[in-house]
Amino acid sequence: MTPGAGDALIVIDMQRDFLPGGSLAVPAGDRILAAVNRCLDLFSWAHLPVYASRDWHPPGHCSFQPQGGPWPPHCVAGSPGAAFAEGLHLPPGVTVVSKATQDTVDAYSAFGGTDLASRLAAATVKRLFVVGLATDYCVLHTVLDALEGGFEVVVLGDAIAAVDVAPGDGERAIARMRQAGASVADSAALWPGARSGPQPAGPV
Ligand code: ZN
């Protein structure tokens, strides 16, 4: 499970508005920060590519309740709430992917209306490790699009958190991602020498 050539990490929407205190806070959003940072540190240390998506909405975005959308206004481009989480260990070479930047289009997936797919292809990425927010929206749809795009996908289960508008949404999203072909692992399994399952580590 240790990341190597052809692997990349994508951090989904670790923005202040999605963390406790923000306008669209994911209840346990701050509890995953340490695990997300562990993943970031590992990919930085291994000199592997890191991508960070962000909601980057205009002030009158269609997903906002005043415009008839489902969500309170959040992640308005350039606002403090749209900034990445304080203490997030993004490496200097991170590729930032801004999504849903137009009034009339929303995008849960980091592939939606962005150049992420071509950037990953240019970097010859084959396997994507996915962390961030929220399990039942942007993580889910990014993972489904990545699988459809032919990537191998590993979701780090301790480094994602759900909105859970309906109880169980997060669990159902994880089941959907598994069914679609993603594997789910613990971030601790990524470190060299870590055992990735219950079976003893075999010869490599
Ligand atoms: Zn949004």
JSON list of C-alpha atoms and ligand atoms in Angstrom, two decimals:
[
{"chain": "A", "resi": 1, "resn": "MET", "atom": "CA", "xyz": [0.00, 0.00, 0.00]},
{"chain": "A", "resi": 2, "resn": "THR", "atom": "CA", "xyz": [3.03, 2.30, 0.31]},
{"chain": "A", "resi": 3, "resn": "PRO", "atom": "CA", "xyz": [2.71, 5.03, -2.34]},
{"chain": "A", "resi": 4, "resn": "GLY", "atom": "CA", "xyz": [5.25, 5.08, -5.14]},
{"chain": "A", "resi": 5, "resn": "ALA", "atom": "CA", "xyz": [5.64, 6.08, -8.77]},
{"chain": "A", "resi": 6, "resn": "GLY", "atom": "CA", "xyz": [2.29, 6.61, -10.49]},
{"chain": "A", "resi": 7, "resn": "ASP", "atom": "CA", "xyz": [0.53, 7.52, -7.24]},
{"chain": "A", "resi": 8, "resn": "ALA", "atom": "CA", "xyz": [-0.92, 10.88, -6.24]},
{"chain": "A", "resi": 9, "resn": "LEU", "atom": "CA", "xyz": [-2.81, 12.26, -3.27]},
{"chain": "A", "resi": 10, "resn": "ILE", "atom": "CA", "xyz": [-5.90, 14.40, -3.66]},
{"chain": "A", "resi": 11, "resn": "VAL", "atom": "CA", "xyz": [-7.19, 16.44, -0.72]},
{"chain": "A", "resi": 12, "resn": "ILE", "atom": "CA", "xyz": [-10.85, 17.29, -1.23]},
{"chain": "A", "resi": 13, "resn": "ASP", "atom": "CA", "xyz": [-12.21, 20.65, -0.04]},
{"chain": "A", "resi": 14, "resn": "MET", "atom": "CA", "xyz": [-10.34, 21.03, 3.27]},
{"chain": "A", "resi": 15, "resn": "GLN", "atom": "CA", "xyz": [-11.67, 24.59, 3.54]},
{"chain": "A", "resi": 16, "resn": "ARG", "atom": "CA", "xyz": [-12.59, 26.66, 6.58]},
{"chain": "A", "resi": 17, "resn": "ASP", "atom": "CA", "xyz": [-16.28, 26.87, 5.71]},
{"chain": "A", "resi": 18, "resn": "PHE", "atom": "CA", "xyz": [-16.50, 23.06, 5.83]},
{"chain": "A", "resi": 19, "resn": "LEU", "atom": "CA", "xyz": [-14.90, 22.85, 9.28]},
{"chain": "A", "resi": 20, "resn": "PRO", "atom": "CA", "xyz": [-16.52, 23.55, 12.66]},
{"chain": "A", "resi": 21, "resn": "GLY", "atom": "CA", "xyz": [-17.10, 27.31, 12.88]},
{"chain": "A", "resi": 22, "resn": "GLY", "atom": "CA", "xyz": [-17.60, 27.57, 9.11]},
{"chain": "A", "resi": 23, "resn": "SER", "atom": "CA", "xyz": [-20.83, 28.31, 7.29]},
{"chain": "A", "resi": 24, "resn": "LEU", "atom": "CA", "xyz": [-21.34, 24.72, 6.08]},
{"chain": "A", "resi": 25, "resn": "ALA", "atom": "CA", "xyz": [-19.44, 22.80, 8.73]},
{"chain": "A", "resi": 26, "resn": "VAL", "atom": "CA", "xyz": [-18.99, 19.04, 8.50]},
{"chain": "A", "resi": 27, "resn": "PRO", "atom": "CA", "xyz": [-19.56, 17.97, 12.13]},
{"chain": "A", "resi": 28, "resn": "ALA", "atom": "CA", "xyz": [-16.34, 15.95, 12.57]},
{"chain": "A", "resi": 29, "resn": "GLY", "atom": "CA", "xyz": [-14.40, 17.82, 9.90]},
{"chain": "A", "resi": 30, "resn": "ASP", "atom": "CA", "xyz": [-11.61, 18.93, 12.22]},
{"chain": "A", "resi": 31, "resn": "ARG", "atom": "CA", "xyz": [-11.08, 15.42, 13.57]},
{"chain": "A", "resi": 32, "resn": "ILE", "atom": "CA", "xyz": [-9.60, 14.23, 10.30]},
{"chain": "A", "resi": 33, "resn": "LEU", "atom": "CA", "xyz": [-6.99, 17.01, 10.04]},
{"chain": "A", "resi": 34, "resn": "ALA", "atom": "CA", "xyz": [-4.24, 14.97, 11.71]},
{"chain": "A", "resi": 35, "resn": "ALA", "atom": "CA", "xyz": [-4.81, 11.99, 9.41]},
{"chain": "A", "resi": 36, "resn": "VAL", "atom": "CA", "xyz": [-4.96, 14.24, 6.33]},
{"chain": "A", "resi": 37, "resn": "ASN", "atom": "CA", "xyz": [-1.68, 15.83, 7.40]},
{"chain": "A", "resi": 38, "resn": "ARG", "atom": "CA", "xyz": [-0.07, 12.42, 7.89]},
{"chain": "A", "resi": 39, "resn": "CYS", "atom": "CA", "xyz": [-0.94, 11.61, 4.28]},
{"chain": "A", "resi": 40, "resn": "LEU", "atom": "CA", "xyz": [0.32, 14.99, 3.07]},
{"chain": "A", "resi": 41, "resn": "ASP", "atom": "CA", "xyz": [3.59, 14.55, 4.96]},
{"chain": "A", "resi": 42, "resn": "LEU", "atom": "CA", "xyz": [4.13, 11.12, 3.44]},
{"chain": "A", "resi": 43, "resn": "PHE", "atom": "CA", "xyz": [3.48, 12.22, -0.14]},
{"chain": "A", "resi": 44, "resn": "SER", "atom": "CA", "xyz": [5.69, 15.30, 0.35]},
{"chain": "A", "resi": 45, "resn": "TRP", "atom": "CA", "xyz": [8.46, 13.17, 1.80]},
{"chain": "A", "resi": 46, "resn": "ALA", "atom": "CA", "xyz": [8.19, 10.74, -1.12]},
{"chain": "A", "resi": 47, "resn": "HIS", "atom": "CA", "xyz": [8.14, 13.62, -3.66]},
{"chain": "A", "resi": 48, "resn": "LEU", "atom": "CA", "xyz": [4.83, 12.38, -5.07]},
{"chain": "A", "resi": 49, "resn": "PRO", "atom": "CA", "xyz": [2.26, 14.73, -6.59]},
{"chain": "A", "resi": 50, "resn": "VAL", "atom": "CA", "xyz": [-0.38, 16.34, -4.37]},
{"chain": "A", "resi": 51, "resn": "TYR", "atom": "CA", "xyz": [-3.61, 17.93, -5.57]},
{"chain": "A", "resi": 52, "resn": "ALA", "atom": "CA", "xyz": [-6.02, 19.99, -3.47]},
{"chain": "A", "resi": 53, "resn": "SER", "atom": "CA", "xyz": [-9.54, 20.74, -4.66]},
{"chain": "A", "resi": 54, "resn": "ARG", "atom": "CA", "xyz": [-11.60, 23.62, -3.37]},
{"chain": "A", "resi": 55, "resn": "ASP", "atom": "CA", "xyz": [-15.08, 25.01, -3.82]},
{"chain": "A", "resi": 56, "resn": "TRP", "atom": "CA", "xyz": [-14.51, 28.45, -5.30]},
{"chain": "A", "resi": 57, "resn": "HIS", "atom": "CA", "xyz": [-17.94, 29.95, -5.78]},
{"chain": "A", "resi": 58, "resn": "PRO", "atom": "CA", "xyz": [-19.09, 33.35, -7.02]},
{"chain": "A", "resi": 59, "resn": "PRO", "atom": "CA", "xyz": [-21.21, 35.25, -4.41]},
{"chain": "A", "resi": 60, "resn": "GLY", "atom": "CA", "xyz": [-24.48, 34.44, -6.21]},
{"chain": "A", "resi": 61, "resn": "HIS", "atom": "CA", "xyz": [-23.80, 30.75, -6.79]},
{"chain": "A", "resi": 62, "resn": "CYS", "atom": "CA", "xyz": [-26.72, 28.51, -7.72]},
{"chain": "A", "resi": 63, "resn": "SER", "atom": "CA", "xyz": [-26.06, 26.09, -4.82]},
{"chain": "A", "resi": 64, "resn": "PHE", "atom": "CA", "xyz": [-26.74, 28.82, -2.24]},
{"chain": "A", "resi": 65, "resn": "GLN", "atom": "CA", "xyz": [-30.14, 29.00, -0.54]},
{"chain": "A", "resi": 66, "resn": "PRO", "atom": "CA", "xyz": [-30.82, 32.64, -1.55]},
{"chain": "A", "resi": 67, "resn": "GLN", "atom": "CA", "xyz": [-30.59, 31.41, -5.17]},
{"chain": "A", "resi": 68, "resn": "GLY", "atom": "CA", "xyz": [-32.84, 28.43, -4.45]},
{"chain": "A", "resi": 69, "resn": "GLY", "atom": "CA", "xyz": [-30.00, 25.97, -3.87]},
{"chain": "A", "resi": 70, "resn": "PRO", "atom": "CA", "xyz": [-29.66, 23.42, -1.07]},
{"chain": "A", "resi": 71, "resn": "TRP", "atom": "CA", "xyz": [-26.79, 24.97, 0.92]},
{"chain": "A", "resi": 72, "resn": "PRO", "atom": "CA", "xyz": [-26.07, 28.10, 2.92]},
{"chain": "A", "resi": 73, "resn": "PRO", "atom": "CA", "xyz": [-23.58, 30.37, 1.14]},
{"chain": "A", "resi": 74, "resn": "HIS", "atom": "CA", "xyz": [-20.08, 28.91, 1.51]},
{"chain": "A", "resi": 75, "resn": "CYS", "atom": "CA", "xyz": [-16.58, 29.07, 0.02]},
{"chain": "A", "resi": 76, "resn": "VAL", "atom": "CA", "xyz": [-17.06, 32.33, -1.86]},
{"chain": "A", "resi": 77, "resn": "ALA", "atom": "CA", "xyz": [-13.92, 32.81, -3.95]},
{"chain": "A", "resi": 78, "resn": "GLY", "atom": "CA", "xyz": [-11.33, 34.87, -2.10]},
{"chain": "A", "resi": 79, "resn": "SER", "atom": "CA", "xyz": [-13.27, 34.96, 1.20]},
{"chain": "A", "resi": 80, "resn": "PRO", "atom": "CA", "xyz": [-11.75, 33.75, 4.50]},
{"chain": "A", "resi": 81, "resn": "GLY", "atom": "CA", "xyz": [-14.17, 30.80, 4.52]},
{"chain": "A", "resi": 82, "resn": "ALA", "atom": "CA", "xyz": [-12.83, 29.59, 1.19]},
{"chain": "A", "resi": 83, "resn": "ALA", "atom": "CA", "xyz": [-9.25, 29.43, 2.48]},
{"chain": "A", "resi": 84, "resn": "PHE", "atom": "CA", "xyz": [-7.70, 26.05, 3.17]},
{"chain": "A", "resi": 85, "resn": "ALA", "atom": "CA", "xyz": [-7.89, 24.81, 6.75]},
{"chain": "A", "resi": 86, "resn": "GLU", "atom": "CA", "xyz": [-5.47, 26.36, 9.17]},
{"chain": "A", "resi": 87, "resn": "GLY", "atom": "CA", "xyz": [-2.61, 23.96, 9.84]},
{"chain": "A", "resi": 88, "resn": "LEU", "atom": "CA", "xyz": [-3.10, 21.95, 6.65]},
{"chain": "A", "resi": 89, "resn": "HIS", "atom": "CA", "xyz": [0.31, 20.68, 5.52]},
{"chain": "A", "resi": 90, "resn": "LEU", "atom": "CA", "xyz": [-0.02, 21.46, 1.82]},
{"chain": "A", "resi": 91, "resn": "PRO", "atom": "CA", "xyz": [3.39, 21.17, 0.16]},
{"chain": "A", "resi": 92, "resn": "PRO", "atom": "CA", "xyz": [4.76, 24.11, -1.86]},
{"chain": "A", "resi": 93, "resn": "GLY", "atom": "CA", "xyz": [4.28, 22.20, -5.12]},
{"chain": "A", "resi": 94, "resn": "VAL", "atom": "CA", "xyz": [0.58, 21.40, -4.54]},
{"chain": "A", "resi": 95, "resn": "THR", "atom": "CA", "xyz": [-1.71, 21.71, -7.55]},
{"chain": "A", "resi": 96, "resn": "VAL", "atom": "CA", "xyz": [-4.89, 23.57, -6.54]},
{"chain": "A", "resi": 97, "resn": "VAL", "atom": "CA", "xyz": [-8.06, 22.62, -8.41]},
{"chain": "A", "resi": 98, "resn": "SER", "atom": "CA", "xyz": [-10.88, 25.20, -8.14]},
{"chain": "A", "resi": 99, "resn": "LYS", "atom": "CA", "xyz": [-14.38, 23.96, -8.91]},
{"chain": "A", "resi": 100, "resn": "ALA", "atom": "CA", "xyz": [-17.89, 25.35, -9.37]},
{"chain": "A", "resi": 101, "resn": "THR", "atom": "CA", "xyz": [-16.49, 28.77, -10.21]},
{"chain": "A", "resi": 102, "resn": "GLN", "atom": "CA", "xyz": [-19.46, 29.84, -12.36]},
{"chain": "A", "resi": 103, "resn": "ASP", "atom": "CA", "xyz": [-22.85, 31.06, -11.09]},
{"chain": "A", "resi": 104, "resn": "THR", "atom": "CA", "xyz": [-24.97, 28.46, -12.81]},
{"chain": "A", "resi": 105, "resn": "VAL", "atom": "CA", "xyz": [-22.99, 25.24, -12.38]},
{"chain": "A", "resi": 106, "resn": "ASP", "atom": "CA", "xyz": [-22.31, 23.26, -9.20]},
{"chain": "A", "resi": 107, "resn": "ALA", "atom": "CA", "xyz": [-19.72, 20.49, -8.99]},
{"chain": "A", "resi": 108, "resn": "TYR", "atom": "CA", "xyz": [-19.25, 18.00, -6.18]},
{"chain": "A", "resi": 109, "resn": "SER", "atom": "CA", "xyz": [-16.55, 16.12, -8.08]},
{"chain": "A", "resi": 110, "resn": "ALA", "atom": "CA", "xyz": [-13.06, 17.59, -8.41]},
{"chain": "A", "resi": 111, "resn": "PHE", "atom": "CA", "xyz": [-13.24, 16.35, -12.02]},
{"chain": "A", "resi": 112, "resn": "GLY", "atom": "CA", "xyz": [-16.42, 18.35, -12.70]},
{"chain": "A", "resi": 113, "resn": "GLY", "atom": "CA", "xyz": [-15.64, 21.17, -15.12]},
{"chain": "A", "resi": 114, "resn": "THR", "atom": "CA", "xyz": [-11.94, 21.21, -14.16]},
{"chain": "A", "resi": 115, "resn": "ASP", "atom": "CA", "xyz": [-8.73, 20.19, -15.89]},
{"chain": "A", "resi": 116, "resn": "LEU", "atom": "CA", "xyz": [-7.89, 17.63, -13.18]},
{"chain": "A", "resi": 117, "resn": "ALA", "atom": "CA", "xyz": [-8.12, 14.62, -15.52]},
{"chain": "A", "resi": 118, "resn": "SER", "atom": "CA", "xyz": [-5.65, 16.09, -18.02]},
{"chain": "A", "resi": 119, "resn": "ARG", "atom": "CA", "xyz": [-3.30, 17.19, -15.23]},
{"chain": "A", "resi": 120, "resn": "LEU", "atom": "CA", "xyz": [-3.28, 13.68, -13.77]},
{"chain": "A", "resi": 121, "resn": "ALA", "atom": "CA", "xyz": [-2.69, 12.20, -17.21]},
{"chain": "A", "resi": 122, "resn": "ALA", "atom": "CA", "xyz": [0.19, 14.61, -17.81]},
{"chain": "A", "resi": 123, "resn": "ALA", "atom": "CA", "xyz": [1.72, 13.53, -14.49]},
{"chain": "A", "resi": 124, "resn": "THR", "atom": "CA", "xyz": [1.21, 9.83, -15.47]},
{"chain": "A", "resi": 125, "resn": "VAL", "atom": "CA", "xyz": [-0.82, 9.22, -12.32]},
{"chain": "A", "resi": 126, "resn": "LYS", "atom": "CA", "xyz": [-2.43, 5.75, -12.23]},
{"chain": "A", "resi": 127, "resn": "ARG", "atom": "CA", "xyz": [-3.59, 5.48, -8.61]},
{"chain": "A", "resi": 128, "resn": "LEU", "atom": "CA", "xyz": [-5.29, 8.19, -6.57]},
{"chain": "A", "resi": 129, "resn": "PHE", "atom": "CA", "xyz": [-5.34, 8.32, -2.78]},
{"chain": "A", "resi": 130, "resn": "VAL", "atom": "CA", "xyz": [-8.32, 10.36, -1.60]},
{"chain": "A", "resi": 131, "resn": "VAL", "atom": "CA", "xyz": [-8.80, 12.28, 1.66]},
{"chain": "A", "resi": 132, "resn": "GLY", "atom": "CA", "xyz": [-10.93, 15.24, 2.76]},
{"chain": "A", "resi": 133, "resn": "LEU", "atom": "CA", "xyz": [-14.53, 16.46, 2.86]},
{"chain": "A", "resi": 134, "resn": "ALA", "atom": "CA", "xyz": [-17.22, 15.44, 2.65]},
{"chain": "A", "resi": 135, "resn": "THR", "atom": "CA", "xyz": [-17.56, 11.66, 2.35]},
{"chain": "A", "resi": 136, "resn": "ASP", "atom": "CA", "xyz": [-21.15, 11.77, 1.11]},
{"chain": "A", "resi": 137, "resn": "TYR", "atom": "CA", "xyz": [-20.72, 14.58, -1.45]},
{"chain": "A", "resi": 138, "resn": "CYS", "atom": "CA", "xyz": [-17.43, 15.73, -2.90]},
{"chain": "A", "resi": 139, "resn": "VAL", "atom": "CA", "xyz": [-15.35, 12.72, -1.85]},
{"chain": "A", "resi": 140, "resn": "LEU", "atom": "CA", "xyz": [-17.99, 10.33, -3.17]},
{"chain": "A", "resi": 141, "resn": "HIS", "atom": "CA", "xyz": [-18.39, 12.03, -6.53]},
{"chain": "A", "resi": 142, "resn": "THR", "atom": "CA", "xyz": [-14.66, 12.56, -7.03]},
{"chain": "A", "resi": 143, "resn": "VAL", "atom": "CA", "xyz": [-14.03, 8.87, -6.33]},
{"chain": "A", "resi": 144, "resn": "LEU", "atom": "CA", "xyz": [-16.79, 7.71, -8.70]},
{"chain": "A", "resi": 145, "resn": "ASP", "atom": "CA", "xyz": [-15.47, 9.96, -11.48]},
{"chain": "A", "resi": 146, "resn": "ALA", "atom": "CA", "xyz": [-11.89, 8.80, -10.88]},
{"chain": "A", "resi": 147, "resn": "LEU", "atom": "CA", "xyz": [-12.93, 5.15, -11.14]},
{"chain": "A", "resi": 148, "resn": "GLU", "atom": "CA", "xyz": [-14.88, 5.89, -14.30]},
{"chain": "A", "resi": 149, "resn": "GLY", "atom": "CA", "xyz": [-11.81, 7.63, -15.66]},
{"chain": "A", "resi": 150, "resn": "GLY", "atom": "CA", "xyz": [-9.78, 4.45, -15.21]},
{"chain": "A", "resi": 151, "resn": "PHE", "atom": "CA", "xyz": [-7.84, 5.36, -12.08]},
{"chain": "A", "resi": 152, "resn": "GLU", "atom": "CA", "xyz": [-7.24, 2.95, -9.26]},
{"chain": "A", "resi": 153, "resn": "VAL", "atom": "CA", "xyz": [-8.62, 4.60, -6.11]},
{"chain": "A", "resi": 154, "resn": "VAL", "atom": "CA", "xyz": [-7.74, 4.21, -2.44]},
{"chain": "A", "resi": 155, "resn": "VAL", "atom": "CA", "xyz": [-9.94, 6.12, 0.03]},
{"chain": "A", "resi": 156, "resn": "LEU", "atom": "CA", "xyz": [-8.33, 6.76, 3.41]},
{"chain": "A", "resi": 157, "resn": "GLY", "atom": "CA", "xyz": [-11.21, 5.99, 5.74]},
{"chain": "A", "resi": 158, "resn": "ASP", "atom": "CA", "xyz": [-9.82, 7.82, 8.77]},
{"chain": "A", "resi": 159, "resn": "ALA", "atom": "CA", "xyz": [-9.11, 10.93, 6.70]},
{"chain": "A", "resi": 160, "resn": "ILE", "atom": "CA", "xyz": [-12.66, 11.58, 5.42]},
{"chain": "A", "resi": 161, "resn": "ALA", "atom": "CA", "xyz": [-15.78, 12.83, 7.24]},
{"chain": "A", "resi": 162, "resn": "ALA", "atom": "CA", "xyz": [-19.44, 12.96, 6.27]},
{"chain": "A", "resi": 163, "resn": "VAL", "atom": "CA", "xyz": [-22.12, 15.65, 6.39]},
{"chain": "A", "resi": 164, "resn": "ASP", "atom": "CA", "xyz": [-24.75, 13.00, 7.20]},
{"chain": "A", "resi": 165, "resn": "VAL", "atom": "CA", "xyz": [-27.78, 15.14, 6.31]},
{"chain": "A", "resi": 166, "resn": "ALA", "atom": "CA", "xyz": [-29.62, 11.85, 6.73]},
{"chain": "A", "resi": 167, "resn": "PRO", "atom": "CA", "xyz": [-28.05, 9.53, 9.32]},
{"chain": "A", "resi": 168, "resn": "GLY", "atom": "CA", "xyz": [-25.97, 6.88, 7.54]},
{"chain": "A", "resi": 169, "resn": "ASP", "atom": "CA", "xyz": [-25.26, 8.92, 4.41]},
{"chain": "A", "resi": 170, "resn": "GLY", "atom": "CA", "xyz": [-21.51, 8.61, 5.03]},
{"chain": "A", "resi": 171, "resn": "GLU", "atom": "CA", "xyz": [-21.68, 4.83, 5.48]},
{"chain": "A", "resi": 172, "resn": "ARG", "atom": "CA", "xyz": [-23.81, 4.47, 2.36]},
{"chain": "A", "resi": 173, "resn": "ALA", "atom": "CA", "xyz": [-21.33, 6.60, 0.40]},
{"chain": "A", "resi": 174, "resn": "ILE", "atom": "CA", "xyz": [-18.45, 4.37, 1.51]},
{"chain": "A", "resi": 175, "resn": "ALA", "atom": "CA", "xyz": [-20.43, 1.29, 0.43]},
{"chain": "A", "resi": 176, "resn": "ARG", "atom": "CA", "xyz": [-21.09, 2.89, -2.97]},
{"chain": "A", "resi": 177, "resn": "MET", "atom": "CA", "xyz": [-17.40, 3.71, -3.45]},
{"chain": "A", "resi": 178, "resn": "ARG", "atom": "CA", "xyz": [-16.42, 0.14, -2.58]},
{"chain": "A", "resi": 179, "resn": "GLN", "atom": "CA", "xyz": [-19.04, -1.28, -4.92]},
{"chain": "A", "resi": 180, "resn": "ALA", "atom": "CA", "xyz": [-17.71, 0.92, -7.70]},
{"chain": "A", "resi": 181, "resn": "GLY", "atom": "CA", "xyz": [-14.22, -0.52, -7.16]},
{"chain": "A", "resi": 182, "resn": "ALA", "atom": "CA", "xyz": [-12.47, 1.75, -4.66]},
{"chain": "A", "resi": 183, "resn": "SER", "atom": "CA", "xyz": [-10.53, 0.26, -1.80]},
{"chain": "A", "resi": 184, "resn": "VAL", "atom": "CA", "xyz": [-10.72, 1.76, 1.66]},
{"chain": "A", "resi": 185, "resn": "ALA", "atom": "CA", "xyz": [-7.66, 1.78, 3.91]},
{"chain": "A", "resi": 186, "resn": "ASP", "atom": "CA", "xyz": [-6.38, 3.41, 7.06]},
{"chain": "A", "resi": 187, "resn": "SER", "atom": "CA", "xyz": [-3.83, 6.18, 6.61]},
{"chain": "A", "resi": 188, "resn": "ALA", "atom": "CA", "xyz": [-1.44, 4.30, 8.90]},
{"chain": "A", "resi": 189, "resn": "ALA", "atom": "CA", "xyz": [-1.23, 1.55, 6.26]},
{"chain": "A", "resi": 190, "resn": "LEU", "atom": "CA", "xyz": [0.53, 3.90, 3.86]},
{"chain": "A", "resi": 191, "resn": "TRP", "atom": "CA", "xyz": [3.76, 4.22, 5.74]},
{"chain": "A", "resi": 192, "resn": "PRO", "atom": "CA", "xyz": [6.62, 2.02, 4.60]},
{"chain": "A", "resi": 193, "resn": "GLY", "atom": "CA", "xyz": [6.68, -1.15, 6.68]},
{"chain": "A", "resi": 194, "resn": "ALA", "atom": "CA", "xyz": [3.05, -0.84, 7.77]},
{"chain": "A", "resi": 195, "resn": "ARG", "atom": "CA", "xyz": [0.85, -3.90, 7.45]},
{"chain": "A", "resi": 196, "resn": "SER", "atom": "CA", "xyz": [-2.09, -3.18, 5.22]},
{"chain": "A", "resi": 197, "resn": "GLY", "atom": "CA", "xyz": [-4.40, -5.93, 6.43]},
{"chain": "A", "resi": 198, "resn": "PRO", "atom": "CA", "xyz": [-4.97, -8.59, 9.06]},
{"chain": "A", "resi": 199, "resn": "GLN", "atom": "CA", "xyz": [-2.63, -11.04, 7.33]},
{"chain": "A", "resi": 200, "resn": "PRO", "atom": "CA", "xyz": [1.08, -11.00, 8.19]},
{"chain": "A", "resi": 201, "resn": "ALA", "atom": "CA", "xyz": [3.24, -9.01, 5.80]},
{"chain": "A", "resi": 202, "resn": "GLY", "atom": "CA", "xyz": [4.68, -11.40, 3.23]},
{"chain": "A", "resi": 203, "resn": "PRO", "atom": "CA", "xyz": [7.95, -11.13, 1.37]},
{"chain": "A", "resi": 204, "resn": "VAL", "atom": "CA", "xyz": [7.97, -8.20, -1.03]},
{"chain": "B", "resi": 1, "resn": "ZN", "atom": "ZN", "xyz": [-20.13, 24.31, -2.83]}
]
